[in-house]
mmCIF file of C-alpha atoms in Angstrom:
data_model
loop_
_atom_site.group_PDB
_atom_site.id
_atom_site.type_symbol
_atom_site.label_atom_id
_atom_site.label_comp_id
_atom_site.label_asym_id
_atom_site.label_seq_id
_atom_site.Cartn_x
_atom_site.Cartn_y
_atom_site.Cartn_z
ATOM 1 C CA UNK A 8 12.233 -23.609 13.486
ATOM 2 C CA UNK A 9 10.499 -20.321 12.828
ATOM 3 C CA UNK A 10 6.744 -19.159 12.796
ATOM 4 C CA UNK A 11 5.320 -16.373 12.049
ATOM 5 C CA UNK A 12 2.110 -13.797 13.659
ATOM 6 C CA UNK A 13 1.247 -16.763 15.885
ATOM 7 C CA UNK A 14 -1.966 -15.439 18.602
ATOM 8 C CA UNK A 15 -0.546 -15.309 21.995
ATOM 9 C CA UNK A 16 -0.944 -18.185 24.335
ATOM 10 C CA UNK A 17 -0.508 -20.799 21.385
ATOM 11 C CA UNK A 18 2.822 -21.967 22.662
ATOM 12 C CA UNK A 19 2.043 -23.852 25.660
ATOM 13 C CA UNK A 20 4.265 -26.902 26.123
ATOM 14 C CA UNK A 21 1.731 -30.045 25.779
ATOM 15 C CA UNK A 22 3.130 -32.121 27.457
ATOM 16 C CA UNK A 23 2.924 -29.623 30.174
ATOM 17 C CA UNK A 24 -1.174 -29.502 29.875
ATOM 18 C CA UNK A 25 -1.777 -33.139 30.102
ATOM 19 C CA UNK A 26 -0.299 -33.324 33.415
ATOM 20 C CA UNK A 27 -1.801 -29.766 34.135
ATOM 21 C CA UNK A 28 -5.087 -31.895 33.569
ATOM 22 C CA UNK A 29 -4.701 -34.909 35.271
ATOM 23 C CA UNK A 30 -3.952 -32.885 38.384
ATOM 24 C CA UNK A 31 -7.326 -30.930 38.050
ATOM 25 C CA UNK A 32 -8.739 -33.804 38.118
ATOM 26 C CA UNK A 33 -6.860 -35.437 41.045
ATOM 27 C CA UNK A 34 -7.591 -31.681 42.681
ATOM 28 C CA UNK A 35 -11.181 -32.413 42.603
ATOM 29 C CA UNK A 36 -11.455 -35.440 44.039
ATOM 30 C CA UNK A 37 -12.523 -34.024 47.776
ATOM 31 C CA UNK A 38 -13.078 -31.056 49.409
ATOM 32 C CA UNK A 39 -9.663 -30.421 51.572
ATOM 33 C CA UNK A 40 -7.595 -31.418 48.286
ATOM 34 C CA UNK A 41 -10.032 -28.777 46.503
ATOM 35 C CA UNK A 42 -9.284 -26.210 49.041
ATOM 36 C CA UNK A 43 -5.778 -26.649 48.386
ATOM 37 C CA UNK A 44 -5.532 -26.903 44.853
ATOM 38 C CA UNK A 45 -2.236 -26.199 43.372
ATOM 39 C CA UNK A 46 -1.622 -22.315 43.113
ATOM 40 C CA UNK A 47 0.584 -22.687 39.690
ATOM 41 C CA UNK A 48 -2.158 -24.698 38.520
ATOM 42 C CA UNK A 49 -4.209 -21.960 39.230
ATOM 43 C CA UNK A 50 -2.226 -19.631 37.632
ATOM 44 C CA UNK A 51 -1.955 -21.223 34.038
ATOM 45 C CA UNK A 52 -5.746 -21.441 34.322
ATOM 46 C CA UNK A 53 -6.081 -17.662 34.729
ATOM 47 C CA UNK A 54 -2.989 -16.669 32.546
ATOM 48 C CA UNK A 55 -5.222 -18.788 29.905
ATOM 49 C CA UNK A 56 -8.753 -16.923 30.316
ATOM 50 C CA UNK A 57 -6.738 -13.729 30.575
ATOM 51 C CA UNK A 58 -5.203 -14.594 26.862
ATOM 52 C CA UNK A 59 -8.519 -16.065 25.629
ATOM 53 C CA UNK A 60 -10.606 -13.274 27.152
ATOM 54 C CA UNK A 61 -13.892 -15.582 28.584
ATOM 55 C CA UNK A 62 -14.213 -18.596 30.839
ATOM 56 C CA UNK A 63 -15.491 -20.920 28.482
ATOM 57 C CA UNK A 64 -12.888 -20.376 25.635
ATOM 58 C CA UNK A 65 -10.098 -20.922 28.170
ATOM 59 C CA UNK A 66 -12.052 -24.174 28.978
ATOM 60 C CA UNK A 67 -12.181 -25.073 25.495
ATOM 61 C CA UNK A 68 -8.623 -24.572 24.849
ATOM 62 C CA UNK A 69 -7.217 -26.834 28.008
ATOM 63 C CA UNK A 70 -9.628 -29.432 27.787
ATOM 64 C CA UNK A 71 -11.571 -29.108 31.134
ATOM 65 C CA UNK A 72 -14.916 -27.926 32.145
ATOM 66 C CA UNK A 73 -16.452 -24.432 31.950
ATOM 67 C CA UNK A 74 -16.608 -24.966 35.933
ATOM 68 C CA UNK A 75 -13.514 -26.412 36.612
ATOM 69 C CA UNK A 76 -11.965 -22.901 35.323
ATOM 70 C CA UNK A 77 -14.371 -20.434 36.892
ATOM 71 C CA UNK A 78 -14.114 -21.895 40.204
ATOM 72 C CA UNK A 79 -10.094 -21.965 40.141
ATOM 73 C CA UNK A 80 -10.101 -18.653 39.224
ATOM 74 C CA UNK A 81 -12.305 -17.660 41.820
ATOM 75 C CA UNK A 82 -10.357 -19.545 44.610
ATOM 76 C CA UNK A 83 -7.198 -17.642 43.085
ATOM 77 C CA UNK A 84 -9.283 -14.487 43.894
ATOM 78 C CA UNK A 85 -10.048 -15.746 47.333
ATOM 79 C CA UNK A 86 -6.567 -16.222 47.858
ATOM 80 C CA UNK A 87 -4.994 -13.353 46.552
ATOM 81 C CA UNK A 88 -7.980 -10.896 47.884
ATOM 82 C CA UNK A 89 -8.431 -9.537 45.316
ATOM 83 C CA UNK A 90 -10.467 -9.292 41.966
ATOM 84 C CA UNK A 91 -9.114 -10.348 38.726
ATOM 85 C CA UNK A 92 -11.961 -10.175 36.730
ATOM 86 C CA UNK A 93 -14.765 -7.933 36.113
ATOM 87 C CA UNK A 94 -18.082 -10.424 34.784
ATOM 88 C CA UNK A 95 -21.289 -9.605 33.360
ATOM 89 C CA UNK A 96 -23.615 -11.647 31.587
ATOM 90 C CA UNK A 97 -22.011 -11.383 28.484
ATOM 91 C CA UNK A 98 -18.342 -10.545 28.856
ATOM 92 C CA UNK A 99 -15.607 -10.778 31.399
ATOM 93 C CA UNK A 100 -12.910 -7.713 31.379
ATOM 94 C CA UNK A 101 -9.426 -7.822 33.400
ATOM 95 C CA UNK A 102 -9.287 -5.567 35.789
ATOM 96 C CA UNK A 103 -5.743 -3.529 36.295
ATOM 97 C CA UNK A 104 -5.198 -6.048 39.750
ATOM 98 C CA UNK A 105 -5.286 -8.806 37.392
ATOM 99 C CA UNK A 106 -3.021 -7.262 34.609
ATOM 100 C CA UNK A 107 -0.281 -6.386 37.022
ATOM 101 C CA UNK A 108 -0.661 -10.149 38.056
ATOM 102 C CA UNK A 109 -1.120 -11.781 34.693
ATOM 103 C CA UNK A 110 2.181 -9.360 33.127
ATOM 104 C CA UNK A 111 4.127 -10.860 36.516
ATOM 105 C CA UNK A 112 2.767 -14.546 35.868
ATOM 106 C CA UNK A 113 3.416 -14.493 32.194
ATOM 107 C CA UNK A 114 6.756 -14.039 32.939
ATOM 108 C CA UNK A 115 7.295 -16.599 35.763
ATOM 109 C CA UNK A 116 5.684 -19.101 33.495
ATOM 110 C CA UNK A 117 8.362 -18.700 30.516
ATOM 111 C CA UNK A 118 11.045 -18.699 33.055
ATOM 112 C CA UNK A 119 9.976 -21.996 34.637
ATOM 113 C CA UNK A 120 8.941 -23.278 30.939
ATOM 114 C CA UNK A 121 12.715 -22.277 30.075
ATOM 115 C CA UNK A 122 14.237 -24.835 32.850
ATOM 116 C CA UNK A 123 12.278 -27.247 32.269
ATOM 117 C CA UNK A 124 13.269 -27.238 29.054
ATOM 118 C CA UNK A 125 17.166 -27.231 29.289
ATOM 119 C CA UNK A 126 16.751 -29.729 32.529
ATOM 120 C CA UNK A 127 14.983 -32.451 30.564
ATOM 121 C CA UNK A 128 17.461 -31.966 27.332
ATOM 122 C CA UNK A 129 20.628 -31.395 28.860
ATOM 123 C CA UNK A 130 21.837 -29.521 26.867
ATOM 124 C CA UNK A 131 24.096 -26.243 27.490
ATOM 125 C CA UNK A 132 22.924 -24.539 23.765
ATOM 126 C CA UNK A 133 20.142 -22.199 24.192
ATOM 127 C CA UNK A 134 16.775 -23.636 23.214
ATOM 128 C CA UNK A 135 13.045 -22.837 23.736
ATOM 129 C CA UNK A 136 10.645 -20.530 21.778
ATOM 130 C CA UNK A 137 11.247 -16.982 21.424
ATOM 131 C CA UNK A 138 8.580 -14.206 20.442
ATOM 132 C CA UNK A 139 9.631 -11.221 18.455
ATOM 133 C CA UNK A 140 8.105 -8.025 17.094
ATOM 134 C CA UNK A 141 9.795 -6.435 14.996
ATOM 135 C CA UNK A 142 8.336 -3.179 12.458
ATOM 136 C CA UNK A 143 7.425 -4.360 9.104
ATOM 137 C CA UNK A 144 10.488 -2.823 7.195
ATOM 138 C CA UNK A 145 13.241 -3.396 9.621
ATOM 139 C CA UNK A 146 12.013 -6.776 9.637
ATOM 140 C CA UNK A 147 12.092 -7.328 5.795
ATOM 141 C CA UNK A 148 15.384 -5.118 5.078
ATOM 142 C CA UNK A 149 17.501 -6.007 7.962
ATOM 143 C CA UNK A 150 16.442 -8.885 9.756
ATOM 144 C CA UNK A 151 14.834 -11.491 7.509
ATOM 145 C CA UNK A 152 17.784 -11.806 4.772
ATOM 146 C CA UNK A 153 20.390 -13.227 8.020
ATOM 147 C CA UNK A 154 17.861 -15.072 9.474
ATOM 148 C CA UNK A 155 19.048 -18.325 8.392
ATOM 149 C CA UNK A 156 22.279 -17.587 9.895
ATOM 150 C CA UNK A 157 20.927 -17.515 13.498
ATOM 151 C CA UNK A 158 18.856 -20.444 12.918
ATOM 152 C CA UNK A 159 21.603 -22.353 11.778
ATOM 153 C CA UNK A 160 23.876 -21.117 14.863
ATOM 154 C CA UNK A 161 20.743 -22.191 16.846
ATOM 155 C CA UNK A 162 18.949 -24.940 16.011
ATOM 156 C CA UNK A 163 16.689 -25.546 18.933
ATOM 157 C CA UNK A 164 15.614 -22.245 18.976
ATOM 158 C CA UNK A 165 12.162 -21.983 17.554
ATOM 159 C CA UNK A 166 11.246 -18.349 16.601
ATOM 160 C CA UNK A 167 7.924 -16.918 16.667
ATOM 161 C CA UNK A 168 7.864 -13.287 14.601
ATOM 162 C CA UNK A 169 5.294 -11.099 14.380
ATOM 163 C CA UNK A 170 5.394 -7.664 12.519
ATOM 164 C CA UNK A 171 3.770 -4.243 13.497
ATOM 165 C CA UNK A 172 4.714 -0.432 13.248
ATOM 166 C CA UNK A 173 2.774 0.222 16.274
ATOM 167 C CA UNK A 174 3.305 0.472 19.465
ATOM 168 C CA UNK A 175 2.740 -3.060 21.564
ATOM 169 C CA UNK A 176 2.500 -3.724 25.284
ATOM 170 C CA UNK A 177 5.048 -6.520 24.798
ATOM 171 C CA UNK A 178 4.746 -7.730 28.363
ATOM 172 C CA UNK A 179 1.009 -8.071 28.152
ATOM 173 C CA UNK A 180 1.419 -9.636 24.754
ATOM 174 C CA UNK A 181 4.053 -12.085 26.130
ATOM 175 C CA UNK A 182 7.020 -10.925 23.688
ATOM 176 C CA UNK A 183 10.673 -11.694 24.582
ATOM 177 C CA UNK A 184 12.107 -8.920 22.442
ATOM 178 C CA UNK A 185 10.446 -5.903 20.706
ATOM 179 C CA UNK A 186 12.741 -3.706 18.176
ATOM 180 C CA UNK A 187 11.062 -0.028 17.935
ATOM 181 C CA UNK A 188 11.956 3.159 16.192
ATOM 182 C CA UNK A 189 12.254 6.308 18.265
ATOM 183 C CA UNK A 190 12.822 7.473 21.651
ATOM 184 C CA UNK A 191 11.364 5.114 23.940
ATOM 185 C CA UNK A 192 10.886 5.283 27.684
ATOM 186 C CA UNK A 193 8.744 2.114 29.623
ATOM 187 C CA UNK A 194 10.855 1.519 33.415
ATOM 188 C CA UNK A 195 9.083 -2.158 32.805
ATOM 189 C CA UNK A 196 11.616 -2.766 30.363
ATOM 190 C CA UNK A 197 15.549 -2.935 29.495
ATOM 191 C CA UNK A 198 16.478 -1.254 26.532
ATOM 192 C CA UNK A 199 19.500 -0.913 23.559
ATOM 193 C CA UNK A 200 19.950 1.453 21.035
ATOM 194 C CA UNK A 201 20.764 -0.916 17.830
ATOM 195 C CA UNK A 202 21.424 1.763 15.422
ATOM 196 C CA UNK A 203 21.215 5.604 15.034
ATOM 197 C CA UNK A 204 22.324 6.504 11.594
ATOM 198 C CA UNK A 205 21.461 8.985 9.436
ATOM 199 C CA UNK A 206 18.341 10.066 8.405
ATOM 200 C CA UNK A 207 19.407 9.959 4.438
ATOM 201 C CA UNK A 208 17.686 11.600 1.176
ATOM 202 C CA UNK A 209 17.457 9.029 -1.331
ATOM 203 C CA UNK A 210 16.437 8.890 -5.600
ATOM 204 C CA UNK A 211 16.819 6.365 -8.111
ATOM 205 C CA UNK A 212 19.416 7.194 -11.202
ATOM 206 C CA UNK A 213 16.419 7.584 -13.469
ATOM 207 C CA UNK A 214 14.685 9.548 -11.311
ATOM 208 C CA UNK A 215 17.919 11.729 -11.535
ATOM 209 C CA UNK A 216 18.640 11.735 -14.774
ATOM 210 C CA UNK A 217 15.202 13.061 -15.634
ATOM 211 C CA UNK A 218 14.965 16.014 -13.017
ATOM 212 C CA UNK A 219 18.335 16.837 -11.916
ATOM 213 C CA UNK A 220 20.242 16.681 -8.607
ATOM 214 C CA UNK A 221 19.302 18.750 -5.797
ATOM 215 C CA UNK A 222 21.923 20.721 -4.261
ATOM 216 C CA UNK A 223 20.347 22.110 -1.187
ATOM 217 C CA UNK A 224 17.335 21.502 0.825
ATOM 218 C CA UNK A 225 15.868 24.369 -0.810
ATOM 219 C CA UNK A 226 15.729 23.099 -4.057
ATOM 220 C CA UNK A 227 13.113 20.458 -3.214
ATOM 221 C CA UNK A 228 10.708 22.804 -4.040
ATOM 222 C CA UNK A 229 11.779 21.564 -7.387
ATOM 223 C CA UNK A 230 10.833 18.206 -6.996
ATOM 224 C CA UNK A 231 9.089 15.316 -6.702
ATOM 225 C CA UNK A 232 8.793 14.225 -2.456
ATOM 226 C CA UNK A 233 7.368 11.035 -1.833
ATOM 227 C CA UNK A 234 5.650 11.598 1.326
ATOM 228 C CA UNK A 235 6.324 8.492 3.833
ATOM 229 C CA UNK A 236 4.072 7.412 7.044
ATOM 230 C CA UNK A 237 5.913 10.162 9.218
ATOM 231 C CA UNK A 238 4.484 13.135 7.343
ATOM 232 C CA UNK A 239 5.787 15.796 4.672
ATOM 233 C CA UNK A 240 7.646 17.741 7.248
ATOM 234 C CA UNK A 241 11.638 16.485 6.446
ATOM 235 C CA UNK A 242 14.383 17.656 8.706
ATOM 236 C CA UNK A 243 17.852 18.652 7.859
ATOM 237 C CA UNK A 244 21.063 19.739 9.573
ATOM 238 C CA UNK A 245 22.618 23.152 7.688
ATOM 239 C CA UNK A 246 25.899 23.696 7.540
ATOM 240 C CA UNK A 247 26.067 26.014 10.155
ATOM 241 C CA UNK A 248 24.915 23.184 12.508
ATOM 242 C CA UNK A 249 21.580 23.856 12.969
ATOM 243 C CA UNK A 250 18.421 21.316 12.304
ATOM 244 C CA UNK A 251 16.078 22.241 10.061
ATOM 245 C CA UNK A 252 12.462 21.185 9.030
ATOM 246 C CA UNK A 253 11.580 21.618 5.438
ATOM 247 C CA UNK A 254 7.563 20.613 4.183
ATOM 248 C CA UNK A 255 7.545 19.007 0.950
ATOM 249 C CA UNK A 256 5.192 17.971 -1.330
ATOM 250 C CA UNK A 257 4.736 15.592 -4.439
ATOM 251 C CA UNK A 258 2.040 13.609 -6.016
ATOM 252 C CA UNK A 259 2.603 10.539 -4.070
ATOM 253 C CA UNK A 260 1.664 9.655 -0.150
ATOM 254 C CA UNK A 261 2.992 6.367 1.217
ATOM 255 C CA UNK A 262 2.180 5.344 4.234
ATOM 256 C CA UNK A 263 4.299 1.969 4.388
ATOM 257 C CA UNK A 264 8.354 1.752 4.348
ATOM 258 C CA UNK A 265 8.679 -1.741 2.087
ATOM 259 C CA UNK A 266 6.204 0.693 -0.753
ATOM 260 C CA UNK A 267 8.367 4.160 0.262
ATOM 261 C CA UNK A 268 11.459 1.965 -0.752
ATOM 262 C CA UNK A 269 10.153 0.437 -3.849
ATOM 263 C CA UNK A 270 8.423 4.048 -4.900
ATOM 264 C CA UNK A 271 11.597 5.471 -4.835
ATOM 265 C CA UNK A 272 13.714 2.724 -6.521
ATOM 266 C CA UNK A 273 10.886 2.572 -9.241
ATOM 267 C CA UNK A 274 11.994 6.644 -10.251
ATOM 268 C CA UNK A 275 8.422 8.161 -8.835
ATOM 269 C CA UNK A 276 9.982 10.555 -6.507
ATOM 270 C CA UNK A 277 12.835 11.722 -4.164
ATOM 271 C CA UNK A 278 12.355 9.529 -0.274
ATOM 272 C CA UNK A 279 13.648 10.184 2.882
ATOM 273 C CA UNK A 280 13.811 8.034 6.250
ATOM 274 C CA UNK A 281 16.671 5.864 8.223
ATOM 275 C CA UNK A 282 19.787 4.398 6.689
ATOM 276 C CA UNK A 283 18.833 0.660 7.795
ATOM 277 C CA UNK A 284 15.736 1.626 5.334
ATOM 278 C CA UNK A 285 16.953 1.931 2.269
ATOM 279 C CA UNK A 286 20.387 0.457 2.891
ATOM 280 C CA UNK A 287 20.297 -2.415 0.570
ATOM 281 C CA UNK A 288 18.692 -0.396 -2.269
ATOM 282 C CA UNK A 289 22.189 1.983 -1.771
ATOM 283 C CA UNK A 290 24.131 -0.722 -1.377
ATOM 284 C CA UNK A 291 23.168 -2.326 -4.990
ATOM 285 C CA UNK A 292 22.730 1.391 -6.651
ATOM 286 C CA UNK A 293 19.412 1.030 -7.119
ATOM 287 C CA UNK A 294 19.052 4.089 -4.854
ATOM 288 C CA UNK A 295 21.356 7.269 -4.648
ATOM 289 C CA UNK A 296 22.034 9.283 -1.540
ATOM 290 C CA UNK A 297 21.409 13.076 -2.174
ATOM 291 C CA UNK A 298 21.909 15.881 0.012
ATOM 292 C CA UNK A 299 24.116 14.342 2.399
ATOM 293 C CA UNK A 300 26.467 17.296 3.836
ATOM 294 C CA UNK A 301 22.848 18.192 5.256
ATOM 295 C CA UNK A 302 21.975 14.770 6.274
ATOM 296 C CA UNK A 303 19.969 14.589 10.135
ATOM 297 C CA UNK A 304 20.528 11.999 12.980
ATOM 298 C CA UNK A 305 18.195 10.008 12.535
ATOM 299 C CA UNK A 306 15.620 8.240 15.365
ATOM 300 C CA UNK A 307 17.650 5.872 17.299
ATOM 301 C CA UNK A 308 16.276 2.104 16.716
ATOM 302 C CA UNK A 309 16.475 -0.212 19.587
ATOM 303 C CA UNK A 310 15.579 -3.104 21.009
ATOM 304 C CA UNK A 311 13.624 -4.034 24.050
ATOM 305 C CA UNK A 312 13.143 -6.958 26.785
ATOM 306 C CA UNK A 313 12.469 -7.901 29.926
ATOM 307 C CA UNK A 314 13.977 -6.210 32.859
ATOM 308 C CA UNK A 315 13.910 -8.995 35.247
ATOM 309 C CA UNK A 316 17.727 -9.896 36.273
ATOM 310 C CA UNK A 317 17.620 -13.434 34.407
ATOM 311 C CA UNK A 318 17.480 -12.854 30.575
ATOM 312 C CA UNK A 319 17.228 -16.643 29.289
ATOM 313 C CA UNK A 320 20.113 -17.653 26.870
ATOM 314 C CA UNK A 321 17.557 -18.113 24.042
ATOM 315 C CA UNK A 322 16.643 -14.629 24.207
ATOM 316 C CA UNK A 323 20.141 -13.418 25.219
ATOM 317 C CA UNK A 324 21.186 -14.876 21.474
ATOM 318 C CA UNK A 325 18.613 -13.642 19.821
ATOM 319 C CA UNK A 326 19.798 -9.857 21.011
ATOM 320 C CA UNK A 327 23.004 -10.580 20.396
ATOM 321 C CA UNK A 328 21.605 -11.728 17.166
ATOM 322 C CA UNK A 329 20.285 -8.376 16.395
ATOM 323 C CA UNK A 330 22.909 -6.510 17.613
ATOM 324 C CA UNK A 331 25.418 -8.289 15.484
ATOM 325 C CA UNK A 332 23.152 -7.533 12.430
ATOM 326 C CA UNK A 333 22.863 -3.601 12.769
ATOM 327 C CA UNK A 334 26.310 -2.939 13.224
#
């Protein structure tokens, strides 16, 4: 099963919440039973107005009272010592005690949600939900075409993808796996280099056959740039060994990879950016690599997840997954 750019917090197993509910309810039923209301209980209630951002959507979403949730949250701050929330009259902000907790609790949470879910089944295949960010173009180029392969391999996997080229807080987003391009550096988080191929020079045949082949870097003074999302500054490694930086110009600025890709394939302009870009567009000839004795490294893409020792099996195959496909 697969979704796509679900919010966060939409994935709570409901059969979980109706017994989450009917012990709130048994919680209330006198004060010493109050006192001692169930910390985990507790803790989905706050992981919940944390995602929701106020008191009374949080209510709204698991069915209870606007009460019921401020005063478990509040006995969680008793407990803990500590204050998770900042309130005024019209808003309520997390404060960084109750983002180190909620990124720590979000966690737990999926674990538990994880055995749960393979104790009640049975079952030794991996299963459970999986969320994914992955940038836009990687996503459309490299992932999306084999995705029906994993699914297939995994059937009671359900993947939920979401697509950005920024950077996310993945922990404080709740995502199992986040693929970024660049160098990277969070200690909160393993990491993997996938892929760190060339950074490749690319023109359609028409484009080509109309305005001639560059032979060096310096004839792109010649010619038509198309000048992507990472600015018109493209780099270059001269024979000698050294990198260079060249600034190029043209009458086209793009500021998305799928439209850099398509620009170039539709003859507008000469395009530069990573292999895994433009890869299928080379591999049909709709594209032509130029310039490559001069060709860069390109910026390393990689994958990243959760440092805690236990990776869960459904997100262990899903790396595995992505691994497989970048090689």
């Amino acid at each position: 099963m697969l979704f796509f750019r679900l919010p966060v917090g939409e994935g709570i197993n409901t059969k979980f919440n109706i017994q989450l509910f009917s012990e709130i309810r048994r919680s209330n039923g006198g004060r010493t039973r109050r006192d001692k209301m169930n910390k985990f209980i507790a803790i989905r209630i706050f992981t919940r107005v944390a995602e929701e951002g106020g008191f009374t959507a949080a209510a709204t979403k698991l069915g209870v009272s606007v009460s019921t949730v401020t005063k478990s949250v509040s006995r969680l701050e008793d407990e803990l010592g500590a204050q998770l929330f900042t309130r005024t009259t019209r808003r309520i902000n997390i404060t960084d005690y109750g983002q180190a907790f909620y990124e720590r609790c979000v966690t737990i949470l999926a674990d538990l949600e994880d055995a749960e879910a393979e104790l009640r089944s049975g079952a030794s295949a991996p299963l459970g939900r999986v969320r994914v960010v992955l940038p836009f173009s990687f996503g459309r180029v490299t992932v999306m075409p084999e995705l029906p392969r994993f699914l297939e391999r995994h059937p009671q996997i359900t993947l939920e993808v979401d697509f950005s080229d920024e950077a996310v807080d993945m922990i404080s987003k709740g995502y199992d796996v986040a693929v970024r391009t660049g160098e990277l550096s969070d200690s909160r988080l393993n990491t993997r280099v996938l892929n760190r191929d060339a950074q490749v020079t690319v023109a359609a045949p028409s484009y080509l056959a109309r305005r001639g082949i560059p032979k060096s870097p310096d004839d792109l003074a010649e010619h038509d740039c198309i000048v992507g999302r990472f600015g018109p500054e493209w780099t270059f490694r001269r024979l000698d060994g050294q990198r260079h930086s060249l600034r190029v110009s043209g009458s086209c600025i793009i500021n998305s990879g799928d439209a850099l890709r398509e620009a170039a394939a539709a003859g507008i302009g000469l395009a530069q950016g990573t292999w895994w870009l433009f890869r299928k567009d080379l591999e049909s000839g709709a594209l032509l690599p130029v310039l490559e004795e001069y060709a860069d490294e390109g910026m390393p893409i990689s994958i990243l997840y959760s440092a805690n020792r236990h990776v869960p099996r459904k997100v262990r195959a899903f790396l595995d997954f992505l691994i497989e496909v970048t090689k």
